[in-house]
mmCIF file of C-alpha atoms in Angstrom:
data_model
loop_
_atom_site.group_PDB
_atom_site.id
_atom_site.type_symbol
_atom_site.label_atom_id
_atom_site.label_comp_id
_atom_site.label_asym_id
_atom_site.label_seq_id
_atom_site.Cartn_x
_atom_site.Cartn_y
_atom_site.Cartn_z
ATOM 1 C CA UNK R 179 -0.486 33.373 25.388
ATOM 2 C CA UNK R 180 1.939 35.413 23.283
ATOM 3 C CA UNK R 181 4.490 33.185 23.254
ATOM 4 C CA UNK R 182 2.514 30.157 23.041
ATOM 5 C CA UNK R 183 0.677 31.207 19.929
ATOM 6 C CA UNK R 184 3.964 32.364 18.242
ATOM 7 C CA UNK R 185 6.121 29.300 19.404
ATOM 8 C CA UNK R 186 2.620 27.458 17.802
ATOM 9 C CA UNK R 187 3.054 29.245 15.201
ATOM 10 C CA UNK R 188 7.118 28.760 14.798
ATOM 11 C CA UNK R 189 6.331 24.340 15.219
ATOM 12 C CA UNK R 190 3.746 25.037 11.719
ATOM 13 C CA UNK R 191 6.352 26.770 10.211
ATOM 14 C CA UNK R 192 8.787 24.203 11.324
ATOM 15 C CA UNK R 193 6.198 21.192 10.160
ATOM 16 C CA UNK R 194 6.596 22.682 6.474
ATOM 17 C CA UNK R 195 9.616 22.821 6.103
ATOM 18 C CA UNK R 196 9.961 19.120 7.281
ATOM 19 C CA UNK R 197 7.159 17.929 4.473
ATOM 20 C CA UNK R 198 8.714 20.300 2.482
ATOM 21 C CA UNK R 199 11.890 18.391 2.707
ATOM 22 C CA UNK R 200 10.744 14.619 2.911
ATOM 23 C CA UNK R 201 9.608 15.059 -0.362
ATOM 24 C CA UNK R 202 12.816 16.132 -1.967
ATOM 25 C CA UNK R 203 14.352 13.387 -0.032
ATOM 26 C CA UNK R 204 11.698 10.936 -1.527
ATOM 27 C CA UNK R 205 12.332 12.174 -4.815
ATOM 28 C CA UNK R 206 16.249 11.746 -4.181
ATOM 29 C CA UNK R 207 15.037 7.820 -2.982
ATOM 30 C CA UNK R 208 12.885 7.075 -6.511
ATOM 31 C CA UNK R 209 15.853 7.748 -8.713
ATOM 32 C CA UNK R 210 17.125 5.550 -6.837
ATOM 33 C CA UNK R 211 14.479 3.296 -7.627
ATOM 34 C CA UNK R 212 14.467 3.909 -10.952
ATOM 35 C CA UNK R 213 18.374 3.561 -11.834
ATOM 36 C CA UNK R 214 17.635 -0.436 -9.652
ATOM 37 C CA UNK R 215 15.991 -0.885 -12.815
ATOM 38 C CA UNK R 216 17.607 0.670 -14.668
ATOM 39 C CA UNK R 217 21.494 -0.536 -14.070
ATOM 40 C CA UNK R 218 19.573 -3.905 -12.956
ATOM 41 C CA UNK R 219 21.125 -6.392 -16.168
ATOM 42 C CA UNK R 220 18.255 -6.931 -18.546
ATOM 43 C CA UNK R 221 20.686 -9.627 -19.927
ATOM 44 C CA UNK R 222 20.793 -10.986 -15.652
ATOM 45 C CA UNK R 223 17.119 -11.173 -15.381
ATOM 46 C CA UNK R 224 17.133 -12.560 -18.766
ATOM 47 C CA UNK R 225 19.283 -15.658 -17.732
ATOM 48 C CA UNK R 226 17.568 -16.095 -13.861
ATOM 49 C CA UNK R 227 14.257 -15.878 -15.648
ATOM 50 C CA UNK R 228 14.780 -18.894 -17.609
ATOM 51 C CA UNK R 229 17.534 -20.865 -15.080
ATOM 52 C CA UNK R 230 14.101 -20.465 -12.150
ATOM 53 C CA UNK R 231 11.966 -21.812 -15.209
ATOM 54 C CA UNK R 232 13.201 -24.271 -16.470
ATOM 55 C CA UNK R 233 15.669 -25.629 -13.587
ATOM 56 C CA UNK R 234 12.659 -27.338 -11.180
ATOM 57 C CA UNK R 235 12.377 -29.520 -14.888
ATOM 58 C CA UNK R 236 15.762 -30.157 -15.706
ATOM 59 C CA UNK R 237 16.444 -31.314 -12.550
ATOM 60 C CA UNK R 238 13.622 -33.810 -11.981
ATOM 61 C CA UNK R 239 14.751 -35.091 -15.699
ATOM 62 C CA UNK R 240 18.120 -35.694 -14.887
ATOM 63 C CA UNK R 241 18.982 -35.974 -10.904
ATOM 64 C CA UNK R 242 18.521 -38.960 -8.920
ATOM 65 C CA UNK R 243 18.591 -39.920 -5.080
ATOM 66 C CA UNK R 244 19.752 -43.119 -3.854
ATOM 67 C CA UNK R 245 18.368 -44.604 -1.041
ATOM 68 C CA UNK R 246 20.381 -48.214 -0.411
ATOM 69 C CA UNK R 247 18.161 -50.834 0.806
ATOM 70 C CA UNK R 248 19.171 -54.746 2.487
ATOM 71 C CA UNK R 249 19.007 -56.329 -1.089
ATOM 72 C CA UNK R 250 20.787 -53.260 -2.813
ATOM 73 C CA UNK R 251 20.252 -49.498 -3.885
ATOM 74 C CA UNK R 252 16.843 -47.397 -5.137
ATOM 75 C CA UNK R 253 16.749 -45.254 -7.728
ATOM 76 C CA UNK R 254 14.099 -42.424 -6.947
ATOM 77 C CA UNK R 255 13.122 -39.307 -9.224
ATOM 78 C CA UNK R 256 14.075 -36.318 -7.354
ATOM 79 C CA UNK R 257 11.039 -34.444 -6.867
ATOM 80 C CA UNK R 258 9.811 -31.307 -8.550
ATOM 81 C CA UNK R 259 10.413 -28.438 -5.521
ATOM 82 C CA UNK R 260 7.992 -25.337 -6.443
ATOM 83 C CA UNK R 261 5.698 -21.984 -4.552
ATOM 84 C CA UNK R 262 2.441 -24.058 -4.221
ATOM 85 C CA UNK R 263 -0.056 -21.429 -5.919
ATOM 86 C CA UNK R 264 -3.927 -21.616 -5.803
ATOM 87 C CA UNK R 265 -5.005 -24.818 -7.017
ATOM 88 C CA UNK R 266 -5.296 -24.536 -11.117
ATOM 89 C CA UNK R 267 -2.853 -21.613 -10.767
ATOM 90 C CA UNK R 268 0.313 -21.988 -12.552
ATOM 91 C CA UNK R 269 3.213 -22.860 -10.429
ATOM 92 C CA UNK R 270 6.345 -19.943 -11.523
ATOM 93 C CA UNK R 271 9.068 -19.015 -9.504
ATOM 94 C CA UNK R 272 9.425 -15.246 -7.998
ATOM 95 C CA UNK R 273 11.393 -12.855 -10.977
ATOM 96 C CA UNK R 274 14.977 -11.847 -9.098
ATOM 97 C CA UNK R 275 13.580 -8.479 -8.376
ATOM 98 C CA UNK R 276 14.782 -4.921 -9.609
ATOM 99 C CA UNK R 277 18.188 -5.433 -9.173
ATOM 100 C CA UNK R 278 18.130 -7.853 -12.074
ATOM 101 C CA UNK R 279 19.810 -10.905 -9.294
ATOM 102 C CA UNK R 280 22.964 -8.303 -9.435
ATOM 103 C CA UNK R 281 25.998 -6.668 -7.321
ATOM 104 C CA UNK R 282 25.278 -2.498 -9.255
ATOM 105 C CA UNK R 283 21.193 -3.153 -9.152
ATOM 106 C CA UNK R 284 21.066 -3.639 -5.553
ATOM 107 C CA UNK R 285 22.870 -1.375 -4.352
ATOM 108 C CA UNK R 286 20.882 1.534 -6.182
ATOM 109 C CA UNK R 287 18.392 -0.980 -4.415
ATOM 110 C CA UNK R 288 19.755 -0.211 -0.939
ATOM 111 C CA UNK R 289 20.865 3.277 -1.632
ATOM 112 C CA UNK R 290 16.765 3.688 -2.331
ATOM 113 C CA UNK R 291 15.699 2.117 0.191
ATOM 114 C CA UNK R 292 17.675 4.363 3.079
ATOM 115 C CA UNK R 293 16.739 7.559 1.548
ATOM 116 C CA UNK R 294 13.386 5.660 1.851
ATOM 117 C CA UNK R 295 14.191 6.006 5.387
ATOM 118 C CA UNK R 296 15.057 9.023 6.189
ATOM 119 C CA UNK R 297 12.773 9.924 4.279
ATOM 120 C CA UNK R 298 9.845 8.374 6.350
ATOM 121 C CA UNK R 299 12.499 9.806 8.999
ATOM 122 C CA UNK R 300 11.693 13.125 8.407
ATOM 123 C CA UNK R 301 7.769 13.315 7.070
ATOM 124 C CA UNK R 302 7.449 11.886 10.413
ATOM 125 C CA UNK R 303 8.804 14.741 12.736
ATOM 126 C CA UNK R 304 6.845 17.044 10.697
ATOM 127 C CA UNK R 305 3.508 14.990 11.312
ATOM 128 C CA UNK R 306 4.443 15.002 15.311
ATOM 129 C CA UNK R 307 5.787 18.496 14.997
ATOM 130 C CA UNK R 308 2.309 19.862 13.349
ATOM 131 C CA UNK R 309 0.382 17.786 15.961
ATOM 132 C CA UNK R 310 2.235 19.717 18.736
ATOM 133 C CA UNK R 311 1.892 22.999 17.118
ATOM 134 C CA UNK R 312 -2.462 22.369 16.943
ATOM 135 C CA UNK R 313 -1.953 19.835 20.546
ATOM 136 C CA UNK R 314 -4.169 17.435 19.148
ATOM 137 C CA UNK R 315 -4.047 14.622 16.667
ATOM 138 C CA UNK R 316 -2.174 16.008 13.209
ATOM 139 C CA UNK R 317 -5.770 14.723 11.404
ATOM 140 C CA UNK R 318 -8.039 16.740 11.622
ATOM 141 C CA UNK R 319 -8.410 18.169 7.974
ATOM 142 C CA UNK R 320 -7.065 16.850 4.420
ATOM 143 C CA UNK R 321 -3.871 17.858 4.520
ATOM 144 C CA UNK R 322 -3.280 16.391 7.371
ATOM 145 C CA UNK R 323 -4.414 13.007 6.568
ATOM 146 C CA UNK R 324 -2.533 12.942 3.292
ATOM 147 C CA UNK R 325 0.697 13.822 5.273
ATOM 148 C CA UNK R 326 0.050 10.922 8.060
ATOM 149 C CA UNK R 327 -1.585 9.054 5.754
ATOM 150 C CA UNK R 328 1.608 8.621 3.139
ATOM 151 C CA UNK R 329 3.644 8.769 6.295
ATOM 152 C CA UNK R 330 1.892 5.503 8.037
ATOM 153 C CA UNK R 331 2.025 3.662 4.142
ATOM 154 C CA UNK R 332 5.786 4.165 4.231
ATOM 155 C CA UNK R 333 5.705 2.803 7.752
ATOM 156 C CA UNK R 334 4.285 -0.035 6.752
ATOM 157 C CA UNK R 335 6.175 -0.476 4.001
ATOM 158 C CA UNK R 336 8.963 -0.067 5.827
ATOM 159 C CA UNK R 337 8.564 -2.933 8.540
ATOM 160 C CA UNK R 338 8.192 -5.413 5.878
ATOM 161 C CA UNK R 339 11.351 -4.765 5.560
ATOM 162 C CA UNK R 340 11.962 -4.950 8.448
ATOM 163 C CA UNK R 341 10.444 -8.174 9.040
ATOM 164 C CA UNK R 342 12.709 -9.551 5.780
ATOM 165 C CA UNK R 343 9.374 -10.175 3.619
ATOM 166 C CA UNK R 344 10.469 -10.413 -0.415
ATOM 167 C CA UNK R 345 8.533 -6.277 -0.676
ATOM 168 C CA UNK R 346 10.817 -4.211 -2.580
ATOM 169 C CA UNK R 347 9.188 -4.108 -5.445
ATOM 170 C CA UNK R 348 6.553 -2.188 -4.060
ATOM 171 C CA UNK R 349 9.398 1.212 -3.586
ATOM 172 C CA UNK R 350 8.814 2.789 -6.499
ATOM 173 C CA UNK R 351 4.939 2.470 -6.438
ATOM 174 C CA UNK R 352 4.629 3.641 -3.172
ATOM 175 C CA UNK R 353 7.584 6.511 -3.960
ATOM 176 C CA UNK R 354 5.691 7.629 -6.978
ATOM 177 C CA UNK R 355 2.777 8.433 -4.905
ATOM 178 C CA UNK R 356 3.980 9.648 -1.760
ATOM 179 C CA UNK R 357 4.985 12.089 -4.195
ATOM 180 C CA UNK R 358 1.747 12.669 -5.844
ATOM 181 C CA UNK R 359 0.161 12.345 -2.289
ATOM 182 C CA UNK R 360 2.424 15.540 -0.484
ATOM 183 C CA UNK R 361 1.922 17.358 -3.772
ATOM 184 C CA UNK R 362 -1.850 17.886 -3.126
ATOM 185 C CA UNK R 363 -0.946 18.119 0.376
ATOM 186 C CA UNK R 364 0.889 20.864 0.325
ATOM 187 C CA UNK R 365 -1.044 22.746 -3.253
ATOM 188 C CA UNK R 366 -4.415 22.199 -3.259
ATOM 189 C CA UNK R 367 -5.056 20.171 0.508
ATOM 190 C CA UNK R 368 -3.151 22.554 2.383
ATOM 191 C CA UNK R 369 -4.855 24.028 5.670
ATOM 192 C CA UNK R 370 -3.310 26.338 8.262
ATOM 193 C CA UNK R 371 -3.018 25.047 11.951
ATOM 194 C CA UNK R 372 -5.853 25.227 13.588
ATOM 195 C CA UNK R 373 -8.215 24.211 16.579
ATOM 196 C CA UNK R 374 -11.297 21.840 16.128
ATOM 197 C CA UNK R 375 -14.476 22.213 15.841
ATOM 198 C CA UNK R 376 -16.562 21.082 18.680
ATOM 199 C CA UNK R 377 -18.064 17.935 17.163
ATOM 200 C CA UNK R 378 -14.552 16.570 16.135
ATOM 201 C CA UNK R 379 -13.071 17.646 19.601
ATOM 202 C CA UNK R 380 -13.121 14.327 20.529
ATOM 203 C CA UNK R 381 -10.713 10.973 22.103
ATOM 204 C CA UNK R 382 -13.092 8.779 19.738
ATOM 205 C CA UNK R 383 -10.324 11.628 17.025
ATOM 206 C CA UNK R 384 -7.313 9.805 17.954
ATOM 207 C CA UNK R 385 -9.373 6.189 17.624
ATOM 208 C CA UNK R 386 -11.158 5.734 14.536
ATOM 209 C CA UNK R 387 -9.296 8.658 12.588
ATOM 210 C CA UNK R 388 -5.714 6.647 13.281
ATOM 211 C CA UNK R 389 -7.424 3.065 12.413
ATOM 212 C CA UNK R 390 -8.806 4.655 9.667
ATOM 213 C CA UNK R 391 -4.982 5.773 7.409
ATOM 214 C CA UNK R 392 -3.510 2.599 8.668
ATOM 215 C CA UNK R 393 -6.550 0.857 6.347
ATOM 216 C CA UNK R 394 -6.133 2.938 3.851
ATOM 217 C CA UNK R 395 -2.894 1.885 4.314
ATOM 218 C CA UNK R 396 -2.274 -1.925 4.444
ATOM 219 C CA UNK R 397 -5.413 -1.481 1.621
ATOM 220 C CA UNK R 398 -2.945 0.709 -0.037
ATOM 221 C CA UNK R 399 -0.593 -2.075 -0.246
ATOM 222 C CA UNK R 400 -2.735 -4.693 -0.968
ATOM 223 C CA UNK R 401 -3.683 -2.658 -4.518
ATOM 224 C CA UNK R 402 -0.440 -2.107 -5.958
ATOM 225 C CA UNK R 403 -0.301 -5.863 -5.453
ATOM 226 C CA UNK R 404 -3.133 -6.318 -7.080
ATOM 227 C CA UNK R 405 -2.478 -4.251 -9.636
ATOM 228 C CA UNK R 406 0.705 -5.728 -10.317
ATOM 229 C CA UNK R 407 -0.403 -9.570 -9.875
ATOM 230 C CA UNK R 408 -2.706 -8.824 -13.331
ATOM 231 C CA UNK R 409 0.109 -7.589 -15.106
ATOM 232 C CA UNK R 410 1.544 -10.078 -14.695
ATOM 233 C CA UNK R 411 -0.032 -12.376 -14.615
ATOM 234 C CA UNK R 412 -1.114 -11.915 -18.579
ATOM 235 C CA UNK R 413 2.076 -11.578 -19.075
ATOM 236 C CA UNK R 414 2.521 -15.774 -17.899
ATOM 237 C CA UNK R 415 -0.580 -16.300 -19.876
ATOM 238 C CA UNK R 416 0.923 -15.404 -23.372
ATOM 239 C CA UNK R 417 4.579 -16.889 -22.605
ATOM 240 C CA UNK R 418 1.768 -20.397 -21.803
ATOM 241 C CA UNK R 419 0.083 -19.851 -24.826
ATOM 242 C CA UNK R 420 3.419 -19.711 -26.874
ATOM 243 C CA UNK R 421 4.202 -15.768 -27.168
ATOM 244 C CA UNK R 422 6.538 -13.190 -27.457
ATOM 245 C CA UNK R 423 6.075 -10.213 -24.602
ATOM 246 C CA UNK R 424 8.009 -6.982 -25.780
ATOM 247 C CA UNK R 425 11.960 -6.531 -24.469
ATOM 248 C CA UNK R 426 10.230 -3.807 -22.101
ATOM 249 C CA UNK R 427 7.803 -6.543 -20.481
ATOM 250 C CA UNK R 428 10.464 -8.864 -19.945
ATOM 251 C CA UNK R 429 12.449 -6.842 -18.398
ATOM 252 C CA UNK R 430 10.308 -5.562 -15.523
ATOM 253 C CA UNK R 431 7.990 -8.620 -15.156
ATOM 254 C CA UNK R 432 10.125 -11.201 -15.037
ATOM 255 C CA UNK R 433 11.870 -9.398 -12.076
ATOM 256 C CA UNK R 434 8.535 -9.121 -9.780
ATOM 257 C CA UNK R 435 7.502 -11.842 -8.174
ATOM 258 C CA UNK R 436 5.538 -14.532 -9.979
ATOM 259 C CA UNK R 437 1.447 -13.429 -10.152
ATOM 260 C CA UNK R 438 0.879 -16.611 -7.731
ATOM 261 C CA UNK R 439 2.945 -14.397 -5.143
ATOM 262 C CA UNK R 440 1.202 -11.573 -6.018
ATOM 263 C CA UNK R 441 -2.022 -12.973 -5.577
ATOM 264 C CA UNK R 442 -1.157 -13.898 -1.891
ATOM 265 C CA UNK R 443 0.579 -11.336 -0.627
ATOM 266 C CA UNK R 444 -2.534 -9.116 -1.473
ATOM 267 C CA UNK R 445 -5.195 -11.532 -0.627
ATOM 268 C CA UNK R 446 -3.315 -11.377 3.272
ATOM 269 C CA UNK R 447 -2.602 -8.238 3.600
ATOM 270 C CA UNK R 448 -7.018 -6.885 2.186
ATOM 271 C CA UNK R 449 -7.794 -10.355 5.424
ATOM 272 C CA UNK R 450 -5.251 -9.436 7.457
ATOM 273 C CA UNK R 451 -7.020 -5.609 7.358
ATOM 274 C CA UNK R 452 -10.143 -6.044 6.647
ATOM 275 C CA UNK R 453 -11.711 -6.646 10.466
ATOM 276 C CA UNK R 454 -10.043 -3.368 11.660
ATOM 277 C CA UNK R 455 -11.898 -1.806 9.083
ATOM 278 C CA UNK R 456 -14.693 -3.483 10.014
ATOM 279 C CA UNK R 457 -14.287 -1.535 13.721
ATOM 280 C CA UNK R 458 -12.947 1.674 11.705
ATOM 281 C CA UNK R 459 -16.730 2.391 10.971
ATOM 282 C CA UNK R 460 -18.280 0.773 14.167
ATOM 283 C CA UNK R 461 -16.157 3.052 15.969
ATOM 284 C CA UNK R 462 -17.048 5.955 13.400
ATOM 285 C CA UNK R 463 -21.024 4.950 14.540
ATOM 286 C CA UNK R 464 -20.393 4.876 17.620
ATOM 287 C CA UNK R 465 -18.712 8.695 18.108
ATOM 288 C CA UNK R 466 -21.508 9.470 16.102
ATOM 289 C CA UNK R 467 -23.869 8.802 17.861
ATOM 290 C CA UNK R 468 -22.111 11.135 21.326
ATOM 291 C CA UNK R 469 -21.827 13.860 18.584
ATOM 292 C CA UNK R 470 -24.354 14.124 16.822
ATOM 293 C CA UNK R 471 -27.024 12.141 19.009
ATOM 294 C CA UNK R 472 -27.381 9.663 16.579
ATOM 295 C CA UNK R 473 -25.015 5.909 15.728
ATOM 296 C CA UNK R 474 -26.393 6.275 11.532
ATOM 297 C CA UNK R 475 -27.810 9.251 9.652
ATOM 298 C CA UNK R 476 -26.912 8.482 6.102
ATOM 299 C CA UNK R 477 -24.343 11.149 5.607
ATOM 300 C CA UNK R 478 -22.186 10.540 2.370
ATOM 301 C CA UNK R 479 -19.278 9.417 4.245
ATOM 302 C CA UNK R 480 -21.070 6.452 6.409
ATOM 303 C CA UNK R 481 -22.938 5.022 2.890
ATOM 304 C CA UNK R 482 -19.002 5.289 0.995
ATOM 305 C CA UNK R 483 -17.396 3.869 4.429
ATOM 306 C CA UNK R 484 -20.304 0.723 4.376
ATOM 307 C CA UNK R 485 -19.504 0.286 0.027
ATOM 308 C CA UNK R 486 -15.880 0.102 0.939
ATOM 309 C CA UNK R 487 -16.678 -2.003 3.443
ATOM 310 C CA UNK R 488 -19.369 -4.400 0.952
ATOM 311 C CA UNK R 489 -16.418 -4.057 -1.594
ATOM 312 C CA UNK R 490 -13.313 -6.218 0.335
ATOM 313 C CA UNK R 491 -16.313 -8.533 2.145
ATOM 314 C CA UNK R 492 -16.986 -9.282 -1.793
ATOM 315 C CA UNK R 493 -13.614 -9.742 -2.695
ATOM 316 C CA UNK R 494 -13.104 -11.834 0.817
ATOM 317 C CA UNK R 495 -16.468 -14.001 -0.232
ATOM 318 C CA UNK R 496 -15.166 -14.091 -4.372
ATOM 319 C CA UNK R 497 -11.654 -15.750 -3.172
ATOM 320 C CA UNK R 498 -13.512 -18.634 -1.494
ATOM 321 C CA UNK R 499 -15.381 -19.568 -4.255
ATOM 322 C CA UNK R 500 -15.512 -21.283 -7.202
ATOM 323 C CA UNK R 501 -15.022 -19.698 -9.958
ATOM 324 C CA UNK R 502 -14.280 -16.198 -8.839
ATOM 325 C CA UNK R 503 -10.108 -16.400 -7.435
ATOM 326 C CA UNK R 504 -7.269 -14.843 -9.324
ATOM 327 C CA UNK R 505 -8.729 -12.072 -12.099
ATOM 328 C CA UNK R 506 -12.316 -11.828 -11.143
ATOM 329 C CA UNK R 507 -11.674 -11.128 -7.619
ATOM 330 C CA UNK R 508 -8.663 -8.698 -8.366
ATOM 331 C CA UNK R 509 -11.140 -6.871 -10.439
ATOM 332 C CA UNK R 510 -13.409 -6.333 -7.450
ATOM 333 C CA UNK R 511 -10.147 -5.774 -4.518
ATOM 334 C CA UNK R 512 -9.274 -2.841 -7.205
ATOM 335 C CA UNK R 513 -13.049 -1.478 -7.297
ATOM 336 C CA UNK R 514 -12.741 -1.377 -2.924
ATOM 337 C CA UNK R 515 -9.806 0.338 -3.623
ATOM 338 C CA UNK R 516 -11.145 3.201 -5.386
ATOM 339 C CA UNK R 517 -14.758 3.029 -3.782
ATOM 340 C CA UNK R 518 -12.485 4.367 -0.541
ATOM 341 C CA UNK R 519 -10.189 6.915 -2.122
ATOM 342 C CA UNK R 520 -13.857 8.138 -3.105
ATOM 343 C CA UNK R 521 -14.657 8.274 0.402
ATOM 344 C CA UNK R 522 -11.596 10.385 1.375
ATOM 345 C CA UNK R 523 -11.522 12.503 -2.039
ATOM 346 C CA UNK R 524 -14.095 12.694 -3.088
ATOM 347 C CA UNK R 525 -16.923 12.479 -0.662
ATOM 348 C CA UNK R 526 -14.668 15.514 0.875
ATOM 349 C CA UNK R 527 -14.360 17.821 -1.926
ATOM 350 C CA UNK R 528 -17.689 17.133 -3.971
ATOM 351 C CA UNK R 529 -20.249 16.366 -1.640
ATOM 352 C CA UNK R 530 -22.274 18.054 0.891
ATOM 353 C CA UNK R 531 -22.164 15.896 3.920
ATOM 354 C CA UNK R 532 -21.170 17.082 7.944
ATOM 355 C CA UNK R 533 -17.806 15.594 7.217
ATOM 356 C CA UNK R 534 -17.016 18.121 5.042
ATOM 357 C CA UNK R 535 -15.800 20.366 8.631
ATOM 358 C CA UNK R 536 -13.340 18.192 7.669
ATOM 359 C CA UNK R 537 -12.220 21.219 4.986
ATOM 360 C CA UNK R 538 -9.475 21.200 2.293
#
């Protein structure tokens, strides 16, 4: 027993060391992402964006396609190829990316992604070490939930990259958020490894909390895309009205995907994970029935989980309702994600409820 306790204590200490090590590597990734934005040629961004914007019009005006017919040659206008957005929205090509379309910027971007992969592997090892040390699922308190959440968020981002999706623009805000999350976890939320209270000692811990963590990670990526969509949409509107944005706005926003692409990405990820969030609430109700003898008791955590569900349901409904697409729907999505954040930090820290045993 003494030897087992010493082994578990060593594993817990190893977990802490790995988490701190991952923070150091994430910091290097953060600096590399900054370098990607800074050293990517700004003039190249402007030239590329202007060329992309004007290319369709110029090509349609100057290029023709010749089709041979029986009686001679017919000249047809070349069709304009665009990325189709929602009805009534602008058809604007995506920007060249954070690297600005330059070799030097792209090199820093690849270094940033490589460092993010390394940090992810180290942090994941820390989460696994914690699980072995406590001999249970490594999300029995806010510290464990936070470290696992950031690991899953980064893993989801890397999964999109592995699937060849154009999401490298998420890298900088993601790494920044992960550093903030781990900073809070290791300072204010840290809890020594310990066994669970009887109500949590259930296989539903693996099912309910793991799905909640994954849903939160995907909702986070959707929230980042939604926020950037609002900035990019305002930028495109200003250009369309003949305005002249500042040099900083041009340097940053011209590199991002178009507002239509960002809006489409946020909608797809939120819509894809919404059924899983529904399952999360149902699984939590079943677990509550086993632990407390009732499926729903209007506990603060239960109420805010349901409010979050209503928020995202309203967002999806707004997307299908005329007059509520675009910015109005985006505001609803951000409010819904705000409810998710309050459900985690606010309820756990400031509200007394049956879920308070999760501890800080």
